[in-house]
Tab-separated table of C-alpha atoms in Angstrom:
chain	number	residue	atom	x	y	z
A	22	MET	CA	0.214	-0.231	0.343
A	23	SER	CA	1.598	3.142	-0.357
A	24	TRP	CA	-0.348	6.321	1.115
A	25	THR	CA	0.716	9.896	0.119
A	26	ALA	CA	-0.519	12.801	1.954
A	27	ARG	CA	-2.806	15.045	1.447
A	28	PRO	CA	-2.974	18.566	2.280
A	29	LEU	CA	-5.610	19.692	4.782
A	30	THR	CA	-8.279	22.597	4.390
A	31	ASP	CA	-9.040	24.475	6.868
A	32	VAL	CA	-13.531	23.418	7.669
A	33	ASP	CA	-10.982	19.686	8.295
A	34	TYR	CA	-8.672	21.183	10.769
A	35	TYR	CA	-11.127	22.002	13.185
A	36	ASP	CA	-13.180	19.540	12.974
A	37	LEU	CA	-13.500	17.718	16.373
A	38	ASP	CA	-14.825	14.085	15.426
A	39	GLY	CA	-12.454	14.557	12.356
A	40	ILE	CA	-9.708	15.276	14.813
A	41	LEU	CA	-11.143	11.860	17.112
A	42	ALA	CA	-11.561	9.401	14.051
A	43	GLU	CA	-7.488	9.832	12.545
A	44	GLN	CA	-6.637	9.367	16.361
A	45	GLN	CA	-7.497	5.469	14.634
A	46	CYS	CA	-3.923	3.341	14.511
A	47	LEU	CA	-2.644	1.824	12.003
A	48	PRO	CA	0.469	-0.956	12.418
A	49	ALA	CA	3.092	0.972	9.946
A	50	THR	CA	6.450	-0.139	8.944
A	51	PHE	CA	9.907	2.381	9.558
A	52	GLN	CA	11.503	2.664	5.842
A	53	VAL	CA	14.124	4.454	7.104
A	54	HIS	CA	16.766	4.606	9.797
A	55	ILE	CA	15.235	7.182	12.514
A	56	PRO	CA	17.947	7.911	15.229
A	57	GLY	CA	16.319	9.050	19.421
A	58	MET	CA	12.396	8.304	18.257
A	59	GLY	CA	12.852	4.433	19.507
A	60	TYR	CA	10.120	5.713	22.740
A	61	LEU	CA	7.806	5.003	20.297
A	62	ASP	CA	7.326	0.808	20.264
A	63	GLY	CA	6.456	1.458	23.673
A	64	THR	CA	9.162	0.311	25.159
A	65	GLU	CA	12.133	1.248	26.332
A	66	GLU	CA	15.160	-1.035	24.983
A	67	ASN	CA	15.958	1.093	21.580
A	68	GLU	CA	17.182	3.942	21.205
A	69	ASP	CA	16.724	4.168	17.255
A	70	ILE	CA	13.942	2.883	14.956
A	71	LEU	CA	15.729	0.942	12.466
A	72	GLU	CA	14.478	0.045	9.188
A	73	GLY	CA	11.549	-2.363	9.165
A	74	THR	CA	10.070	-1.909	12.198
A	75	LYS	CA	6.768	-2.562	12.700
A	76	ILE	CA	4.570	0.124	14.970
A	77	PRO	CA	1.665	0.934	15.661
A	78	LEU	CA	1.041	4.703	14.434
A	79	PRO	CA	-2.690	7.051	14.206
A	80	VAL	CA	-3.180	7.944	11.344
A	81	TRP	CA	-2.543	11.462	11.694
A	82	LEU	CA	1.061	10.599	11.629
A	83	ILE	CA	1.368	8.674	8.817
A	84	ASP	CA	-0.491	11.175	6.894
A	85	THR	CA	2.094	13.717	7.648
A	86	LEU	CA	5.063	11.635	7.973
A	87	ASN	CA	4.536	10.554	3.726
A	88	THR	CA	4.775	12.995	2.110
A	89	ASP	CA	5.094	13.789	-1.810
A	90	HIS	CA	8.817	13.310	-1.603
A	91	GLU	CA	9.470	10.195	0.506
A	92	MET	CA	7.600	7.808	2.296
A	93	LEU	CA	8.555	7.346	5.836
A	94	VAL	CA	6.426	4.480	6.346
A	95	GLU	CA	4.714	2.024	4.687
A	96	THR	CA	0.726	0.987	5.923
A	97	ASP	CA	-1.563	-2.299	5.435
A	98	LEU	CA	-4.990	-1.643	5.494
A	99	PRO	CA	-6.390	-1.774	8.524
A	100	LYS	CA	-8.728	-4.721	9.878
A	101	ALA	CA	-11.998	-2.580	9.128
A	102	LEU	CA	-11.674	-2.632	5.539
A	103	THR	CA	-10.574	-5.505	5.145
A	104	GLU	CA	-12.369	-8.129	2.041
A	105	ALA	CA	-13.801	-10.426	4.961
A	106	VAL	CA	-15.646	-6.640	6.309
A	107	LEU	CA	-16.872	-5.665	2.863
A	108	ARG	CA	-18.142	-8.413	2.037
A	109	HIS	CA	-20.449	-8.767	5.313
A	110	LEU	CA	-21.062	-5.024	4.614
A	111	ARG	CA	-22.507	-6.241	0.798
A	112	ALA	CA	-24.719	-9.280	2.619
A	113	SER	CA	-26.495	-7.098	4.953
A	114	ALA	CA	-25.673	-3.828	6.037
A	115	SER	CA	-27.395	-3.200	8.448
A	116	LYS	CA	-26.181	-6.285	11.089
A	117	VAL	CA	-22.781	-5.023	11.395
A	118	ASN	CA	-21.844	-3.547	14.121
A	119	LEU	CA	-19.345	-1.104	13.150
A	120	GLN	CA	-18.971	0.405	16.656
A	121	ALA	CA	-16.632	-2.724	17.889
A	122	LEU	CA	-14.722	-2.606	14.368
A	123	CYS	CA	-14.543	1.542	14.806
A	124	PRO	CA	-16.085	3.608	16.131
A	125	TYR	CA	-15.199	6.190	13.722
A	126	TYR	CA	-16.399	3.821	10.871
A	127	PHE	CA	-17.419	6.678	8.173
A	128	MET	CA	-14.882	8.739	8.203
A	129	VAL	CA	-11.493	6.665	8.479
A	130	ALA	CA	-12.871	4.869	5.935
A	131	GLU	CA	-12.884	8.563	3.916
A	132	LYS	CA	-9.726	9.264	5.253
A	133	LEU	CA	-8.301	6.142	3.539
A	134	GLN	CA	-9.267	6.800	0.507
A	135	HIS	CA	-8.052	10.526	0.206
A	136	MET	CA	-4.480	9.114	1.741
A	137	ALA	CA	-4.535	5.987	-0.812
A	138	GLU	CA	-5.318	8.292	-3.784
A	139	GLY	CA	-7.168	5.796	-6.242
A	140	THR	CA	-4.892	3.338	-4.953
A	141	LEU	CA	-8.030	1.318	-3.028
A	142	PRO	CA	-10.188	-0.694	-5.522
A	143	ILE	CA	-13.296	0.487	-6.895
A	144	THR	CA	-15.422	-1.791	-5.194
A	145	THR	CA	-13.955	-0.875	-1.776
A	146	GLY	CA	-15.045	2.670	-1.545
A	147	ASP	CA	-18.601	2.065	-3.370
A	148	THR	CA	-19.390	-0.752	-1.230
A	149	ILE	CA	-18.566	1.945	2.131
A	150	ALA	CA	-20.922	4.331	0.796
A	151	GLN	CA	-23.937	1.774	-0.297
A	152	ALA	CA	-23.690	0.522	3.243
A	153	PHE	CA	-24.107	3.943	4.378
A	154	GLN	CA	-27.339	4.199	2.469
A	155	ASP	CA	-28.755	1.009	3.316
A	156	ARG	CA	-27.931	1.448	7.375
A	157	LEU	CA	-29.663	5.383	6.797
A	158	LYS	CA	-32.909	3.597	6.738
A	159	ALA	CA	-32.623	2.067	9.696
A	160	VAL	CA	-31.433	5.326	11.581
A	161	LEU	CA	-33.848	7.435	10.517
A	162	ASP	CA	-36.974	5.005	11.287
A	163	HIS	CA	-35.789	5.558	14.504
A	164	THR	CA	-35.322	9.374	14.826
A	165	GLN	CA	-38.680	8.776	15.955
A	166	THR	CA	-39.158	7.219	19.084
A	167	ARG	CA	-37.013	7.649	21.701
A	168	LEU	CA	-33.558	4.634	22.297
A	169	GLU	CA	-31.584	5.147	24.676
A	170	GLU	CA	-27.846	4.105	23.966
A	171	HIS	CA	-26.955	1.954	26.462
A	172	THR	CA	-29.458	0.499	26.470
A	173	SER	CA	-30.300	-0.386	22.480
A	174	GLU	CA	-28.585	-2.669	20.740
A	175	PHE	CA	-29.616	-1.321	17.623
A	176	VAL	CA	-27.817	2.234	18.628
A	177	GLN	CA	-24.542	-0.042	20.017
A	178	GLY	CA	-24.030	-1.384	16.485
A	179	LEU	CA	-24.192	2.332	15.115
A	180	ASP	CA	-20.645	4.112	13.916
A	181	MET	CA	-20.624	8.080	15.360
A	182	VAL	CA	-21.880	9.595	12.493
A	183	GLU	CA	-24.436	7.749	12.444
A	184	ARG	CA	-25.135	7.694	16.168
A	185	ASP	CA	-24.982	11.773	15.782
A	186	ILE	CA	-27.383	11.238	12.480
A	187	LEU	CA	-29.873	9.304	15.177
A	188	LYS	CA	-29.729	11.807	17.991
A	189	ARG	CA	-30.274	15.097	15.617
A	190	GLY	CA	-33.395	13.367	14.876
A	191	GLN	CA	-35.311	12.268	17.889
A	192	ASP	CA	-33.896	15.724	19.190
A	193	ALA	CA	-36.334	17.582	16.475
A	194	SER	CA	-38.318	15.422	16.671
A	195	LEU	CA	-39.583	15.629	20.353
A	196	GLN	CA	-39.503	19.225	19.923
A	197	VAL	CA	-42.322	19.281	17.403
A	198	LYS	CA	-44.204	17.388	20.118
A	199	ARG	CA	-42.946	19.345	23.193
A	200	TRP	CA	-44.300	22.390	21.197
A	201	ALA	CA	-47.371	20.606	19.978
A	202	MET	CA	-47.861	20.028	23.913
A	203	ARG	CA	-47.113	23.436	24.873
A	204	THR	CA	-45.512	22.392	27.121
A	205	PRO	CA	-42.857	25.222	28.019
A	206	ALA	CA	-45.210	27.710	28.899
A	207	ARG	CA	-47.414	25.548	31.015
A	208	ILE	CA	-46.894	25.489	34.749
A	209	ARG	CA	-46.028	22.685	36.306
A	210	ARG	CA	-44.743	21.069	39.142
A	211	ALA	CA	-40.967	20.960	39.331
A	212	PRO	CA	-40.338	17.580	39.221
A	213	ALA	CA	-37.844	17.570	42.084
A	214	LEU	CA	-40.966	17.629	44.546
A	215	GLY	CA	-43.409	15.631	45.125
A	216	MET	CA	-44.143	12.085	44.051
A	217	GLY	CA	-43.164	12.804	40.202
A	218	ASP	CA	-44.525	15.425	37.392
A	219	ALA	CA	-46.618	14.739	34.391
A	220	ASP	CA	-43.427	13.649	32.070
A	221	VAL	CA	-42.919	16.222	28.858
A	222	TYR	CA	-45.581	14.170	26.455
A	223	GLY	CA	-48.175	15.546	29.340
A	224	ARG	CA	-49.224	11.926	30.396
A	225	PRO	CA	-49.879	11.731	34.276
A	226	ALA	CA	-47.334	10.386	36.559
A	227	ARG	CA	-48.020	7.387	38.043
A	228	GLY	CA	-50.112	7.347	41.246
A	229	GLY	CA	-52.193	9.327	39.418
A	230	ARG	CA	-51.528	13.507	40.409
A	231	GLN	CA	-51.855	15.387	37.419
A	232	GLY	CA	-49.145	17.791	37.004
B	17	MET	CA	-22.056	32.231	15.809
B	18	ALA	CA	-22.617	29.369	18.336
B	19	LEU	CA	-25.556	27.877	18.049
B	20	PRO	CA	-27.127	25.335	19.710
B	21	VAL	CA	-27.290	21.928	17.400
B	22	GLN	CA	-30.991	22.388	17.009
B	23	LEU	CA	-30.744	25.521	15.615
B	24	GLN	CA	-27.955	25.273	13.950
B	25	SER	CA	-29.978	23.681	10.523
B	26	ALA	CA	-33.549	24.455	11.473
B	27	LEU	CA	-36.377	26.517	13.055
B	28	SER	CA	-37.197	26.157	16.008
B	29	PRO	CA	-41.278	25.110	16.267
B	30	ALA	CA	-41.835	28.254	18.518
B	31	GLU	CA	-40.511	30.443	14.789
B	32	ALA	CA	-42.254	29.124	12.791
B	33	GLU	CA	-45.084	29.639	14.863
B	34	PHE	CA	-44.253	32.684	14.822
B	35	LEU	CA	-43.787	33.226	10.763
B	36	ALA	CA	-47.184	31.344	10.534
B	37	GLU	CA	-48.763	34.370	11.798
B	38	ASN	CA	-48.706	36.459	9.177
B	39	GLU	CA	-51.205	34.134	7.169
B	40	ARG	CA	-54.191	36.321	7.125
B	41	ILE	CA	-57.534	35.069	7.967
B	42	GLN	CA	-61.263	36.495	7.972
B	43	ILE	CA	-62.598	37.879	10.931
B	44	GLU	CA	-66.108	39.052	12.071
B	45	PRO	CA	-65.759	42.058	13.946
B	46	LEU	CA	-68.194	42.878	16.591
B	47	VAL	CA	-67.497	46.266	17.739
B	48	ARG	CA	-66.772	49.062	16.126
B	49	LEU	CA	-62.561	49.588	15.402
B	50	PRO	CA	-60.863	52.670	14.065
B	51	VAL	CA	-58.430	52.259	11.678
B	52	LEU	CA	-55.120	50.955	13.269
B	53	GLY	CA	-52.043	52.555	12.235
B	54	LEU	CA	-49.084	50.321	12.992
B	55	ILE	CA	-45.692	50.702	11.730
B	56	GLU	CA	-46.262	48.859	8.278
B	57	THR	CA	-49.545	48.805	7.567
B	58	GLU	CA	-52.500	49.918	8.641
B	59	PHE	CA	-55.838	47.570	9.300
B	60	GLY	CA	-60.097	48.591	9.677
B	61	PRO	CA	-61.745	50.589	10.155
B	62	PHE	CA	-63.970	47.195	11.717
B	63	VAL	CA	-67.580	48.138	10.841
B	64	PRO	CA	-69.493	44.553	12.284
B	65	PRO	CA	-70.884	42.461	11.119
B	66	ARG	CA	-68.364	42.780	7.632
B	67	SER	CA	-66.374	40.418	7.451
B	68	VAL	CA	-62.608	41.839	6.493
B	69	SER	CA	-59.143	39.984	6.172
B	70	VAL	CA	-56.191	40.603	8.507
B	71	PRO	CA	-52.825	39.094	9.917
B	72	LEU	CA	-53.741	35.276	11.610
B	73	TRP	CA	-51.640	37.410	15.058
B	74	LEU	CA	-53.737	40.257	15.152
B	75	ALA	CA	-57.316	37.589	14.839
B	76	ILE	CA	-56.078	36.284	18.028
B	77	VAL	CA	-55.099	38.844	19.628
B	78	LEU	CA	-58.976	40.437	18.862
B	79	LYS	CA	-60.293	37.500	19.797
B	80	LYS	CA	-58.968	36.730	22.843
B	81	ARG	CA	-60.131	40.173	23.981
B	82	GLY	CA	-63.985	39.620	22.571
B	83	LEU	CA	-64.002	41.743	19.572
B	84	CYS	CA	-64.191	39.339	17.104
B	85	LEU	CA	-65.532	35.981	16.149
B	86	ILE	CA	-62.640	34.131	13.263
B	87	LYS	CA	-63.782	32.592	10.457
B	88	PRO	CA	-62.002	29.333	10.146
B	89	PRO	CA	-60.036	28.530	7.031
B	90	ARG	CA	-62.367	25.852	4.570
B	91	TRP	CA	-59.947	23.283	5.632
B	92	LEU	CA	-60.423	23.094	9.096
B	93	THR	CA	-63.390	21.629	9.499
B	94	ALA	CA	-63.789	17.610	10.548
B	95	GLU	CA	-65.511	16.519	7.339
B	96	SER	CA	-63.000	17.907	5.008
B	97	LEU	CA	-59.999	16.602	7.249
B	98	GLN	CA	-61.640	13.395	7.555
B	99	ASP	CA	-61.177	13.600	3.395
B	100	LEU	CA	-58.154	14.341	3.782
B	101	VAL	CA	-56.977	11.487	6.128
B	102	GLN	CA	-58.893	9.116	4.359
B	103	ALA	CA	-56.682	10.898	0.833
B	104	GLU	CA	-53.568	10.699	3.025
B	105	ARG	CA	-54.125	6.620	3.669
B	106	THR	CA	-54.443	5.792	0.267
B	107	GLN	CA	-52.486	7.843	-2.219
B	108	ASP	CA	-48.551	7.394	-2.252
B	109	GLN	CA	-48.016	11.657	-2.329
B	110	PHE	CA	-48.461	13.867	0.173
B	111	THR	CA	-51.771	15.553	-0.242
B	112	PRO	CA	-51.490	19.291	-0.780
B	113	LEU	CA	-51.900	20.688	2.510
B	114	PRO	CA	-51.833	24.876	3.532
B	115	PHE	CA	-47.727	25.408	4.649
B	116	HIS	CA	-48.796	26.042	7.476
B	117	TYR	CA	-51.373	24.294	8.152
B	118	MET	CA	-49.845	22.559	11.968
B	119	GLU	CA	-49.339	25.854	13.069
B	120	VAL	CA	-52.662	27.454	11.735
B	121	ALA	CA	-54.600	24.671	13.562
B	122	LYS	CA	-52.481	24.668	16.211
B	123	MET	CA	-53.322	28.425	17.063
B	124	LEU	CA	-56.675	28.442	16.430
B	125	LEU	CA	-57.808	26.012	18.163
B	126	GLU	CA	-56.277	27.292	21.015
B	127	ALA	CA	-57.784	30.859	20.681
B	128	HIS	CA	-60.953	28.944	20.435
B	129	VAL	CA	-64.147	29.050	23.210
B	130	ALA	CA	-66.828	26.873	23.730
B	131	GLY	CA	-70.005	27.315	21.092
B	132	ASP	CA	-67.959	29.802	19.218
B	133	ASP	CA	-66.554	29.723	15.540
B	134	LEU	CA	-65.491	26.103	15.230
B	135	PRO	CA	-68.309	23.557	15.213
B	136	ASP	CA	-66.263	20.739	16.005
B	137	ALA	CA	-62.813	21.556	18.266
B	138	GLY	CA	-62.506	18.091	19.974
B	139	THR	CA	-62.627	16.354	16.519
B	140	CYS	CA	-60.472	19.078	14.598
B	141	GLN	CA	-58.018	17.601	16.840
B	142	THR	CA	-58.054	13.885	17.046
B	143	LEU	CA	-58.598	14.154	12.728
B	144	LEU	CA	-55.368	16.236	12.602
B	145	GLN	CA	-53.108	13.726	14.942
B	146	ASP	CA	-54.268	11.379	12.604
B	147	LEU	CA	-53.314	13.495	9.507
B	148	ARG	CA	-49.738	14.111	11.456
B	149	GLU	CA	-49.473	10.087	11.411
B	150	ALA	CA	-49.665	9.435	7.898
B	151	ARG	CA	-47.803	11.943	7.221
B	152	ARG	CA	-45.442	10.879	8.965
B	153	SER	CA	-45.331	7.449	8.327
B	154	LYS	CA	-45.254	8.259	4.719
B	155	ALA	CA	-41.572	10.370	5.506
B	156	ARG	CA	-40.299	7.713	6.493
B	157	GLN	CA	-41.223	5.489	3.279
B	158	GLY	CA	-39.190	8.451	1.681
B	159	VAL	CA	-36.596	7.072	2.715
B	160	GLU	CA	-36.006	4.072	0.647
B	161	ILE	CA	-36.267	6.300	-2.343
B	162	MET	CA	-33.059	8.843	-1.433
B	163	ASP	CA	-30.203	8.558	-3.893
B	164	GLN	CA	-27.392	10.183	-2.988
B	165	SER	CA	-27.229	13.620	-4.011
B	166	HIS	CA	-31.715	14.384	-3.638
B	167	ILE	CA	-34.787	13.478	-3.174
B	168	ARG	CA	-37.736	15.356	-4.186
B	169	VAL	CA	-40.139	15.664	-2.254
B	170	ASP	CA	-43.645	17.525	-2.815
B	171	HIS	CA	-46.396	19.356	-0.720
B	172	LEU	CA	-44.518	19.047	2.712
B	173	ALA	CA	-45.918	21.621	5.393
B	174	GLN	CA	-43.527	24.251	7.271
B	175	MET	CA	-43.117	22.088	10.630
B	176	GLU	CA	-42.325	18.301	8.870
B	177	LEU	CA	-40.004	20.081	7.065
B	178	ASN	CA	-38.597	21.758	10.033
B	179	GLU	CA	-38.359	17.775	11.724
B	180	LEU	CA	-35.918	16.348	8.967
B	181	ARG	CA	-34.109	19.101	8.003
B	182	PRO	CA	-31.254	18.101	10.645
B	183	PRO	CA	-30.934	14.473	10.613
B	184	PHE	CA	-31.051	14.427	6.606
B	185	THR	CA	-29.173	17.426	6.186
B	186	MET	CA	-26.193	15.395	8.092
B	187	SER	CA	-26.886	12.332	6.033
B	188	PHE	CA	-26.818	13.671	2.389
B	189	SER	CA	-23.766	15.496	3.359
B	190	MET	CA	-22.139	12.276	4.277
B	191	MET	CA	-23.432	10.835	1.294
B	192	LYS	CA	-21.921	13.707	-0.733
B	193	ARG	CA	-18.281	12.735	0.909
B	194	LEU	CA	-18.497	9.064	0.897
B	195	GLN	CA	-18.809	9.014	-2.340
B	196	ALA	CA	-16.323	11.618	-3.418
B	197	ALA	CA	-13.712	9.656	-1.110
B	198	ALA	CA	-15.439	5.975	-3.808
B	199	ASN	CA	-14.662	8.120	-6.805
B	200	LEU	CA	-11.054	8.472	-6.063
B	201	ALA	CA	-10.041	5.362	-7.364
B	202	ARG	CA	-12.370	5.401	-10.693
B	203	PRO	CA	-10.294	7.396	-13.492
B	204	GLY	CA	-10.489	10.894	-13.461
B	205	GLY	CA	-11.180	10.954	-9.753
B	206	LEU	CA	-8.183	11.944	-8.167
B	207	THR	CA	-8.184	15.685	-10.513
B	208	GLY	CA	-11.328	15.889	-9.720
B	209	THR	CA	-13.134	15.909	-13.435
B	210	THR	CA	-15.829	13.240	-12.493
B	211	ALA	CA	-19.331	13.669	-13.501
B	212	VAL	CA	-20.742	12.851	-10.148
B	213	GLY	CA	-20.066	14.773	-6.703
B	214	THR	CA	-19.251	18.328	-6.799
B	215	GLY	CA	-16.649	18.344	-4.339
B	216	SER	CA	-13.574	17.108	-2.511
B	217	GLY	CA	-15.011	16.358	1.207
B	218	ALA	CA	-15.994	18.038	3.790
B	219	SER	CA	-16.931	22.015	2.271
B	220	GLY	CA	-17.406	24.294	4.200
B	221	ASN	CA	-20.308	25.751	2.324
B	222	ARG	CA	-23.276	26.713	5.489
B	223	GLY	CA	-26.448	25.933	2.763
B	224	GLY	CA	-28.846	28.180	4.092
B	225	GLY	CA	-30.872	26.832	6.796
B	226	MET	CA	-33.915	28.678	6.399
B	227	PRO	CA	-37.009	27.811	5.142
B	228	SER	CA	-37.850	27.727	1.486
B	229	SER	CA	-41.511	29.523	1.359
B	230	SER	CA	-42.803	26.814	-1.017
B	231	GLY	CA	-44.624	23.073	-0.423
B	232	THR	CA	-41.650	21.614	-2.429
B	233	ALA	CA	-38.827	20.336	-0.954
B	234	ALA	CA	-35.952	18.959	-2.406
B	235	TYR	CA	-32.903	18.318	-0.457
B	236	GLY	CA	-29.634	18.903	-2.089
B	237	GLY	CA	-26.908	17.177	-0.696
B	238	SER	CA	-25.255	21.309	0.457
B	239	GLY	CA	-22.547	19.919	2.121
B	240	LEU	CA	-23.185	22.224	5.496
B	241	SER	CA	-20.690	20.290	7.921
B	242	TYR	CA	-21.877	19.580	11.288
């Protein structure tokens, strides 16, 4: 695999999700001898990085190490983009647990495709784009419900971008419901007092007391 | 400007309601009133029982003071709502409804006093709920036919548009990015000469967060970076 850097645009630089996504590590093999950086492999034994050592490096570091002039590291495809995973995505995209594979799956995939500069097979990119679309239907369906992150299996399988979409959809629906109930303008007993208040939809609390 | 996430790509429902208050509605004044000279325009004079067209906000203010009767719009009766619900359930497309039907209906039903101008307020309430549910389930099915650059849906109302905007803009944005990344592997993809996709990566264009005034929503992949 040959990787070269792509120019950072201003928008991407400050994107928090992008920063977190680029924190993903890939196994990298150094092509040159680098003195004094031996501590990168986590142990105290070597003072320098010898040619051919394999160290897991974050994507942003690989990006900057491989400029147009020279390639300092060679990397392999991460586990998340192997043919096995792609086949699984092609078969049933919504059943794949992307959170376990890589929490920022789509952003990392996008970044790696840019870094690879067209050397990846066409099917990789297409499969991932199609998988996003297929999973999107399930995500948008669930925006009408109120799924909790820790309890729902469905949400646990989503990657961070999909969770963001889900949350925004849920918030928007909730806002409309609250507006329909005129909840902001109604005077209710504060939930901290008493046996529990009517919830935001105006349903009475258990125990029968109306807010 | 640092807006909270909910306000970044859509109006709040209260803002949508405010915009809807400008819709014109017929009222029947109960009391003689002189011309009301306001900043932009004037209204009046109000001579009972001649009915006159005023903005909804004015109608509600007068109604609350007992100075007028509001004539509900033609679609806000039990029979027409019944027909609309029927049509909504049988057709695949969305039925054409006034753009602000949800807000207008809500404000009129709230300003309504028993035995007054709106004959069957209770039934109207439930029928409106049914109508909303039918349209919402249709919007969900529409996601199936989404392709990567746009989706065309006619006759969506203001509140429904607002509700769909945040998740849809983000989804489209991401879809565009992934498709652009996939196109890099195609011949001509590196130089950006492919026909598909209009930019590389996440472009920083803020597609307008303001609502269009027509009922037709064409969700472009506006590249709204989240």
